């Protein structure tokens, strides 16, 4: 990959006000030498024509999306993507919102070649066992005496 990377952050409008949004991370001063970031918003199908026109201005758009087996992709595998230069499109929102942009967004978005990040298992825990069984009693279920 060649630096600086060109990144298009396609944000669901609900993501804009969240303190955990990706946008502020990507525009942090420390990343400026490495990234050129454009921020676009998507509120629904009414924005598809605008997004399609914006995508047409990109030289080599690549959708940063999951690989095969995710049940959301229209193709079997992420396309083989050369070393660039590319405009990497990142769908930003909750998983449900990002999937909504992918499914309901313009057809040309789904037609973009895809690059998938591949890594090991995550150590991030979405929900943990906060001791509810001990606090509320493990015997509270069916058959409890």
PDB file of C-alpha atoms in Angstrom:
ATOM      1  CA  UNK A   1       0.000   0.000   0.000  1.00  0.00           C
ATOM      2  CA  UNK A   2       1.135   3.470  -0.792  1.00  0.00           C
ATOM      3  CA  UNK A   3       0.902   6.324   1.677  1.00  0.00           C
ATOM      4  CA  UNK A   4      -0.993   8.437   2.185  1.00  0.00           C
ATOM      5  CA  UNK A   5      -4.003   6.147   1.915  1.00  0.00           C
ATOM      6  CA  UNK A   6      -7.177   7.614   0.510  1.00  0.00           C
ATOM      7  CA  UNK A   7     -10.114   6.730   2.775  1.00  0.00           C
ATOM      8  CA  UNK A   8     -13.774   7.516   2.212  1.00  0.00           C
ATOM      9  CA  UNK A   9     -15.707   7.252   5.453  1.00  0.00           C
ATOM     10  CA  UNK A  10     -19.311   6.549   4.503  1.00  0.00           C
ATOM     11  CA  UNK A  11     -21.112   7.194   7.776  1.00  0.00           C
ATOM     12  CA  UNK A  12     -24.645   6.353   8.717  1.00  0.00           C
ATOM     13  CA  UNK A  13     -26.197   9.607   9.952  1.00  0.00           C
ATOM     14  CA  UNK A  14     -26.882   8.040  13.359  1.00  0.00           C
ATOM     15  CA  UNK A  15     -23.129   7.565  13.781  1.00  0.00           C
ATOM     16  CA  UNK A  16     -22.323  11.266  13.540  1.00  0.00           C
ATOM     17  CA  UNK A  17     -23.090  12.180  17.140  1.00  0.00           C
ATOM     18  CA  UNK A  18     -21.718   9.082  18.832  1.00  0.00           C
ATOM     19  CA  UNK A  19     -18.629   9.480  21.005  1.00  0.00           C
ATOM     20  CA  UNK A  20     -17.360   6.121  19.698  1.00  0.00           C
ATOM     21  CA  UNK A  21     -17.606   7.116  16.021  1.00  0.00           C
ATOM     22  CA  UNK A  22     -14.707   6.280  13.708  1.00  0.00           C
ATOM     23  CA  UNK A  23     -14.545   9.722  12.096  1.00  0.00           C
ATOM     24  CA  UNK A  24     -12.693  11.562  14.878  1.00  0.00           C
ATOM     25  CA  UNK A  25     -10.105   8.761  14.994  1.00  0.00           C
ATOM     26  CA  UNK A  26      -9.363   8.953  11.280  1.00  0.00           C
ATOM     27  CA  UNK A  27      -8.905  12.726  11.258  1.00  0.00           C
ATOM     28  CA  UNK A  28      -6.617  12.782  14.295  1.00  0.00           C
ATOM     29  CA  UNK A  29      -3.497  14.908  13.763  1.00  0.00           C
ATOM     30  CA  UNK A  30      -1.172  11.923  14.189  1.00  0.00           C
ATOM     31  CA  UNK A  31      -2.711  10.180  11.160  1.00  0.00           C
ATOM     32  CA  UNK A  32      -2.650  13.152   8.779  1.00  0.00           C
ATOM     33  CA  UNK A  33       0.674  12.171   7.122  1.00  0.00           C
ATOM     34  CA  UNK A  34      -0.730   8.687   6.456  1.00  0.00           C
ATOM     35  CA  UNK A  35      -4.383   9.244   5.478  1.00  0.00           C
ATOM     36  CA  UNK A  36      -6.443  11.472   3.223  1.00  0.00           C
ATOM     37  CA  UNK A  37      -9.992  11.223   4.562  1.00  0.00           C
ATOM     38  CA  UNK A  38     -13.270  12.215   2.933  1.00  0.00           C
ATOM     39  CA  UNK A  39     -16.430  11.960   5.035  1.00  0.00           C
ATOM     40  CA  UNK A  40     -19.759  11.216   3.374  1.00  0.00           C
ATOM     41  CA  UNK A  41     -23.071  10.582   5.117  1.00  0.00           C
ATOM     42  CA  UNK A  42     -25.915   8.223   4.274  1.00  0.00           C
ATOM     43  CA  UNK A  43     -29.390   8.550   5.798  1.00  0.00           C
ATOM     44  CA  UNK A  44     -31.265   6.162   3.536  1.00  0.00           C
ATOM     45  CA  UNK A  45     -32.092   5.266  -0.034  1.00  0.00           C
ATOM     46  CA  UNK A  46     -32.790   8.935  -0.803  1.00  0.00           C
ATOM     47  CA  UNK A  47     -29.023   9.527  -0.612  1.00  0.00           C
ATOM     48  CA  UNK A  48     -28.132   6.789  -3.123  1.00  0.00           C
ATOM     49  CA  UNK A  49     -28.014   9.055  -6.188  1.00  0.00           C
ATOM     50  CA  UNK A  50     -25.651  11.473  -4.414  1.00  0.00           C
ATOM     51  CA  UNK A  51     -23.432   8.630  -3.153  1.00  0.00           C
ATOM     52  CA  UNK A  52     -23.357   7.103  -6.640  1.00  0.00           C
ATOM     53  CA  UNK A  53     -22.222  10.434  -8.136  1.00  0.00           C
ATOM     54  CA  UNK A  54     -19.536  10.742  -5.451  1.00  0.00           C
ATOM     55  CA  UNK A  55     -18.335   7.181  -6.087  1.00  0.00           C
ATOM     56  CA  UNK A  56     -17.995   7.984  -9.787  1.00  0.00           C
ATOM     57  CA  UNK A  57     -15.417  10.658  -8.912  1.00  0.00           C
ATOM     58  CA  UNK A  58     -13.109   8.084  -7.305  1.00  0.00           C
ATOM     59  CA  UNK A  59     -10.318   6.638  -9.427  1.00  0.00           C
ATOM     60  CA  UNK A  60     -10.139   3.137  -7.943  1.00  0.00           C
ATOM     61  CA  UNK A  61     -12.735   2.568  -5.203  1.00  0.00           C
ATOM     62  CA  UNK A  62     -12.360  -0.516  -2.995  1.00  0.00           C
ATOM     63  CA  UNK A  63     -14.919  -1.405  -0.353  1.00  0.00           C
ATOM     64  CA  UNK A  64     -13.345  -2.416   2.932  1.00  0.00           C
ATOM     65  CA  UNK A  65     -15.813  -5.137   3.892  1.00  0.00           C
ATOM     66  CA  UNK A  66     -15.914  -8.620   5.286  1.00  0.00           C
ATOM     67  CA  UNK A  67     -14.810 -11.667   3.340  1.00  0.00           C
ATOM     68  CA  UNK A  68     -16.807 -14.685   2.210  1.00  0.00           C
ATOM     69  CA  UNK A  69     -19.252 -16.408   4.506  1.00  0.00           C
ATOM     70  CA  UNK A  70     -20.650 -13.284   6.119  1.00  0.00           C
ATOM     71  CA  UNK A  71     -24.180 -13.698   4.702  1.00  0.00           C
ATOM     72  CA  UNK A  72     -24.218 -10.074   3.546  1.00  0.00           C
ATOM     73  CA  UNK A  73     -22.062 -10.239   0.445  1.00  0.00           C
ATOM     74  CA  UNK A  74     -23.492 -10.585  -3.025  1.00  0.00           C
ATOM     75  CA  UNK A  75     -20.328 -12.251  -4.282  1.00  0.00           C
ATOM     76  CA  UNK A  76     -18.515 -15.332  -3.052  1.00  0.00           C
ATOM     77  CA  UNK A  77     -15.196 -13.746  -2.118  1.00  0.00           C
ATOM     78  CA  UNK A  78     -13.576 -10.399  -1.654  1.00  0.00           C
ATOM     79  CA  UNK A  79     -11.949  -9.430  -4.945  1.00  0.00           C
ATOM     80  CA  UNK A  80      -8.200  -9.579  -5.305  1.00  0.00           C
ATOM     81  CA  UNK A  81      -6.996  -6.022  -4.941  1.00  0.00           C
ATOM     82  CA  UNK A  82      -3.591  -4.884  -6.133  1.00  0.00           C
ATOM     83  CA  UNK A  83      -1.322  -2.586  -4.128  1.00  0.00           C
ATOM     84  CA  UNK A  84      -3.045   0.575  -5.264  1.00  0.00           C
ATOM     85  CA  UNK A  85      -3.432   3.392  -5.260  1.00  0.00           C
ATOM     86  CA  UNK A  86      -7.045   2.979  -4.183  1.00  0.00           C
ATOM     87  CA  UNK A  87      -9.793   4.886  -2.465  1.00  0.00           C
ATOM     88  CA  UNK A  88     -10.792   2.655   0.452  1.00  0.00           C
ATOM     89  CA  UNK A  89     -14.464   2.990   1.383  1.00  0.00           C
ATOM     90  CA  UNK A  90     -15.254   2.297   5.041  1.00  0.00           C
ATOM     91  CA  UNK A  91     -18.895   1.893   6.081  1.00  0.00           C
ATOM     92  CA  UNK A  92     -19.221   3.481   9.499  1.00  0.00           C
ATOM     93  CA  UNK A  93     -21.990   2.725  11.965  1.00  0.00           C
ATOM     94  CA  UNK A  94     -23.105  -0.155  14.107  1.00  0.00           C
ATOM     95  CA  UNK A  95     -22.956  -3.516  12.344  1.00  0.00           C
ATOM     96  CA  UNK A  96     -26.683  -3.250  11.666  1.00  0.00           C
ATOM     97  CA  UNK A  97     -26.272   0.247  10.211  1.00  0.00           C
ATOM     98  CA  UNK A  98     -23.252  -0.719   8.109  1.00  0.00           C
ATOM     99  CA  UNK A  99     -25.131  -3.737   6.749  1.00  0.00           C
ATOM    100  CA  UNK A 100     -28.061  -1.462   5.966  1.00  0.00           C
ATOM    101  CA  UNK A 101     -25.787   0.872   3.974  1.00  0.00           C
ATOM    102  CA  UNK A 102     -24.367  -2.150   2.152  1.00  0.00           C
ATOM    103  CA  UNK A 103     -27.772  -3.697   1.352  1.00  0.00           C
ATOM    104  CA  UNK A 104     -29.784  -0.534   0.674  1.00  0.00           C
ATOM    105  CA  UNK A 105     -27.033   1.698  -0.697  1.00  0.00           C
ATOM    106  CA  UNK A 106     -26.413   2.219  -4.409  1.00  0.00           C
ATOM    107  CA  UNK A 107     -25.761  -0.858  -6.555  1.00  0.00           C
ATOM    108  CA  UNK A 108     -22.347   0.513  -7.576  1.00  0.00           C
ATOM    109  CA  UNK A 109     -21.231   0.287  -3.927  1.00  0.00           C
ATOM    110  CA  UNK A 110     -21.855  -3.469  -3.852  1.00  0.00           C
ATOM    111  CA  UNK A 111     -20.196  -3.767  -7.259  1.00  0.00           C
ATOM    112  CA  UNK A 112     -16.913  -2.317  -5.949  1.00  0.00           C
ATOM    113  CA  UNK A 113     -14.020  -4.707  -5.474  1.00  0.00           C
ATOM    114  CA  UNK A 114     -13.745  -5.633  -1.811  1.00  0.00           C
ATOM    115  CA  UNK A 115     -10.797  -5.907   0.490  1.00  0.00           C
ATOM    116  CA  UNK A 116     -11.238  -7.777   3.762  1.00  0.00           C
ATOM    117  CA  UNK A 117      -9.128  -7.342   6.855  1.00  0.00           C
ATOM    118  CA  UNK A 118      -8.011 -10.724   8.057  1.00  0.00           C
ATOM    119  CA  UNK A 119      -6.770 -11.305  11.557  1.00  0.00           C
ATOM    120  CA  UNK A 120      -6.835 -13.662  14.463  1.00  0.00           C
ATOM    121  CA  UNK A 121      -9.577 -14.019  17.005  1.00  0.00           C
ATOM    122  CA  UNK A 122     -10.516 -10.837  18.794  1.00  0.00           C
ATOM    123  CA  UNK A 123      -9.842 -10.342  22.473  1.00  0.00           C
ATOM    124  CA  UNK A 124     -12.599  -7.728  22.582  1.00  0.00           C
ATOM    125  CA  UNK A 125     -15.550  -8.868  24.688  1.00  0.00           C
ATOM    126  CA  UNK A 126     -18.945  -7.537  23.687  1.00  0.00           C
ATOM    127  CA  UNK A 127     -20.719  -8.799  26.758  1.00  0.00           C
ATOM    128  CA  UNK A 128     -19.296 -10.506  29.749  1.00  0.00           C
ATOM    129  CA  UNK A 129     -20.652 -12.569  32.584  1.00  0.00           C
ATOM    130  CA  UNK A 130     -20.918  -9.940  35.265  1.00  0.00           C
ATOM    131  CA  UNK A 131     -21.649 -12.431  38.003  1.00  0.00           C
ATOM    132  CA  UNK A 132     -25.414 -12.353  37.522  1.00  0.00           C
ATOM    133  CA  UNK A 133     -25.694 -16.041  38.313  1.00  0.00           C
ATOM    134  CA  UNK A 134     -24.010 -15.555  41.676  1.00  0.00           C
ATOM    135  CA  UNK A 135     -25.943 -12.377  42.483  1.00  0.00           C
ATOM    136  CA  UNK A 136     -29.375 -13.635  41.480  1.00  0.00           C
ATOM    137  CA  UNK A 137     -28.901 -17.300  42.201  1.00  0.00           C
ATOM    138  CA  UNK A 138     -27.938 -20.038  39.766  1.00  0.00           C
ATOM    139  CA  UNK A 139     -30.906 -22.013  41.013  1.00  0.00           C
ATOM    140  CA  UNK A 140     -33.458 -19.475  39.791  1.00  0.00           C
ATOM    141  CA  UNK A 141     -34.093 -21.412  36.593  1.00  0.00           C
ATOM    142  CA  UNK A 142     -36.492 -24.290  35.891  1.00  0.00           C
ATOM    143  CA  UNK A 143     -36.389 -26.997  38.505  1.00  0.00           C
ATOM    144  CA  UNK A 144     -35.050 -24.714  41.223  1.00  0.00           C
ATOM    145  CA  UNK A 145     -36.011 -25.707  44.715  1.00  0.00           C
TER     146      UNK A 145
END
